[in-house]
C-alpha positions as MATLAB code, in Angstrom:
seq = 'XXXXXXXXXXXXXXXXXXXXXXXXXXXXXXXXXXXXXXXXXXXXXXXXXXXXXXXXXXXXXXXXXXXXXXXXXXXXXXXXXXXXXXXXXXXXXXXXXXXXXXXXXXXXXXXXXXXXXXXXXXXXXXXXXXXXXXXXXXXXXXXXXXXXXXXXXXXXXXXXXXXXXXXXXXXXXXXXXXXXXXXXXXXXXXXXXXXXXXXXXXXXXXXXXXXXXXX';
ca = [
     -14.144  -19.913  -14.265;
     -10.433  -19.246  -14.799;
      -8.722  -20.278  -18.019;
      -5.376  -20.946  -16.349;
      -3.947  -21.284  -12.873;
      -1.948  -18.130  -13.506;
      -5.192  -16.196  -13.952;
      -6.386  -17.554  -10.617;
      -3.143  -16.531   -8.890;
      -3.407  -13.019  -10.308;
      -7.005  -12.592   -9.072;
      -6.045  -13.759   -5.556;
      -2.984  -11.473   -5.390;
      -4.931   -8.537   -6.878;
      -7.740   -9.037   -4.337;
      -5.279   -9.062   -1.433;
      -3.456   -6.038   -2.853;
      -6.590   -3.924   -3.403;
      -8.201   -4.840   -0.061;
      -5.158   -3.874    1.962;
      -4.454   -0.693   -0.049;
      -8.031    0.585    0.314;
      -8.147   -0.377    3.999;
      -4.880    1.472    4.645;
      -6.304    4.642    3.079;
      -9.554    4.426    5.051;
      -7.832    4.136    8.432;
      -4.931    6.477    7.619;
      -6.441    9.504    9.342;
      -5.736    8.084   12.801;
      -2.344    8.885   14.306;
      -0.827    6.651   16.954;
       2.105    7.204   19.279;
       5.006    4.813   19.799;
       7.152    6.180   22.585;
       7.948    9.776   21.653;
       7.090    9.164   17.973;
       3.839    9.592   16.060;
       2.769    7.731   12.920;
      -0.382    6.891   10.955;
      -2.199    3.663   11.798;
      -2.635    3.329    8.028;
       0.827    1.753    7.746;
      -0.419   -1.503    9.332;
      -1.801   -3.088    6.117;
       1.107   -1.915    3.956;
       3.416   -4.862    4.637;
       0.870   -7.077    2.842;
       0.806   -4.585   -0.025;
       4.607   -4.848   -0.237;
       4.410   -8.622   -0.342;
       1.749   -8.819   -3.058;
       3.411   -6.040   -5.094;
       6.645   -8.010   -5.261;
       4.892  -11.265   -6.190;
       2.830   -9.550   -8.886;
       5.986   -7.912  -10.177;
       7.726  -11.259  -10.388;
       5.019  -13.247  -12.122;
       3.009  -10.637  -14.050;
       5.592   -8.017  -14.881;
       5.855   -4.256  -14.788;
       2.663   -3.677  -16.777;
       0.694   -5.882  -14.404;
       1.707   -3.828  -11.361;
       1.133   -0.475  -13.081;
      -2.342   -1.464  -14.308;
      -3.313   -2.851  -10.921;
      -1.980    0.252   -9.161;
      -4.068    2.497  -11.423;
      -7.171    0.367  -10.849;
      -6.553    0.465   -7.087;
      -6.124    4.269   -7.112;
      -9.495    4.549   -8.899;
     -11.097    2.234   -6.344;
      -9.656    4.341   -3.502;
     -11.290    7.405   -5.073;
     -14.520    5.450   -5.437;
     -14.390    4.428   -1.764;
     -13.968    8.052   -0.690;
     -16.869    9.137   -2.943;
     -19.141    6.532   -1.359;
     -18.024    7.666    2.108;
     -18.764   11.283    1.170;
     -22.288   10.325    0.075;
     -22.763    8.314    3.259;
     -21.696   11.323    5.324;
     -24.063   13.672    3.521;
     -27.100   11.413    4.009;
     -28.359   12.066    7.574;
     -28.672    9.291   10.110;
     -32.123    8.255   11.336;
     -32.718   10.270   14.492;
     -33.130    8.116   17.563;
     -32.792    4.899   15.552;
     -29.294    4.751   14.113;
     -26.758    3.366   16.645;
     -24.140    5.612   15.000;
     -24.768    9.374   14.918;
     -23.737   11.694   12.094;
     -21.072   13.196   14.329;
     -19.605    9.789   15.194;
     -19.651    8.643   11.595;
     -17.968   11.844   10.408;
     -15.339   11.649   13.155;
     -14.242    8.238   11.843;
     -14.736    8.540    8.085;
     -14.784   12.306    7.452;
     -11.216   12.536    6.244;
     -10.259   15.870    4.745;
      -9.555   16.458    1.083;
      -5.879   16.873    1.967;
      -5.739   13.306    3.302;
      -7.492   11.923    0.247;
      -5.210   13.763   -2.185;
      -2.090   12.951   -0.183;
      -2.996    9.268    0.049;
      -3.649    8.839   -3.672;
      -0.567   10.788   -4.793;
       1.685    8.950   -2.325;
       0.257    5.597   -3.392;
       0.773    6.155   -7.129;
       4.230    7.695   -6.766;
       5.481    4.926   -4.451;
       4.072    2.172   -6.651;
       5.689    3.563   -9.799;
       9.016    3.940   -8.012;
       8.691    0.437   -6.559;
       8.119   -1.213   -9.940;
      10.935    0.806  -11.552;
      13.494   -0.101   -8.880;
      12.310   -3.723   -8.801;
      12.904   -4.196  -12.516;
      16.205   -2.318  -12.395;
      17.543   -4.928   -9.972;
      15.753   -7.765  -11.771;
      17.393   -6.863  -15.074;
      20.795   -6.640  -13.354;
      20.589   -9.902  -11.396;
      18.152  -12.049  -13.406;
      16.429  -14.650  -11.278;
      19.033  -14.412   -8.530;
      18.929  -12.278   -5.367;
      15.180  -12.072   -4.866;
      15.801  -10.304   -1.554;
      17.635   -7.464   -3.308;
      14.887   -6.513   -5.734;
      12.038   -7.001   -3.244;
      13.542   -5.298   -0.207;
      15.459   -2.735   -2.295;
      12.362   -1.557   -4.140;
      10.408   -1.281   -0.897;
      13.157    0.638    0.910;
      13.322    3.299   -1.817;
       9.634    3.583   -2.707;
       8.388    3.786    0.879;
      10.811    6.607    1.695;
       8.877    8.732   -0.787;
       5.500    7.378    0.324;
       6.090    8.149    3.994;
       6.980   11.786    3.402;
       4.486   12.518    0.625;
       1.354   11.318    2.404;
       2.147   12.997    5.731;
       3.400   16.147    4.051;
       0.263   16.652    1.947;
      -2.276   15.275    4.411;
      -1.041   16.740    7.704;
       1.841   19.214    7.375;
       0.698   21.398    4.465;
      -2.776   22.028    5.950;
      -1.155   22.864    9.312;
      -2.438   19.873   11.274;
       1.050   19.049   12.511;
       4.224   21.143   12.760;
       7.378   20.498   10.769;
       9.207   18.650   13.546;
       6.264   16.292   14.063;
       6.016   15.786   10.302;
       9.676   14.753   10.029;
       9.625   12.528   13.113;
       6.318   10.897   12.071;
       7.525   10.235    8.533;
      10.813    8.781    9.758;
       9.002    6.641   12.348;
       6.574    5.299    9.741;
       9.369    4.687    7.284;
      11.488    2.868    9.882;
       8.532    0.653   10.738;
       7.938   -0.185    7.078;
      11.637   -0.865    6.613;
      11.761   -3.277    9.538;
       8.613   -5.054    8.337;
       9.999   -5.319    4.794;
      13.105   -7.046    6.118;
      11.087   -9.336    8.413;
       8.807  -10.301    5.508;
      11.684  -11.375    3.260;
      11.281  -15.079    4.149;
       7.583  -14.810    3.228;
       8.582  -13.498   -0.184;
      10.607  -16.651   -0.768;
       7.755  -18.776    0.569;
       5.302  -17.031   -1.765;
       7.640  -17.587   -4.722;
       7.927  -21.270   -3.861;
       4.194  -21.775   -3.418;
       3.229  -19.964   -6.641;
       5.966  -21.617   -8.670;
       4.914  -25.062   -7.430;
       1.219  -24.347   -8.050;
       1.837  -23.136  -11.604;
       4.200  -26.031  -12.354;
       1.431  -28.536  -11.598;
      -0.829  -27.058  -14.287;
];
């Protein structure tokens, strides 16, 4: 089925990447509160996206990440189109366990959220790959933590503010103070997770390198 083990690794990483990115966008309309702070529940799958982005960057290069990011953005649009069609088609009265109102309340995200999600995703991914390869070219194969964590720290700063700004602040769903606090809360959470996941980056490198070496 796969010509090389490297092809198999790419398919697995791409599948994990796409699944978590699409899931994050679908659940992003729900805001949760942590103490006095508010953030989108959509940030939960993003640590896995960080992890797979860095591994794809390492083994398949800048072009691999950019192509996969573009494909994923198109699939996110596709998912929203399917959801829109599903919303328009009425539920069977008295038969469907989920009413039109319930379905819309969960999946009826506004156009602002869709646009904000896609723009934030593409911008953050392009920044991530650029910063990653800046550090990679400077340090070579050394300091994996610097290029992985560094690229995430910078890219997710933009992502956190872009998605909330377009999806919630611009349309007036939240005020400016809530926008800033929510973006900073989400960014802080992503930053902490990125640091915590650093050992997994090294583990992933080791596992992939060993798997490919046995080919």
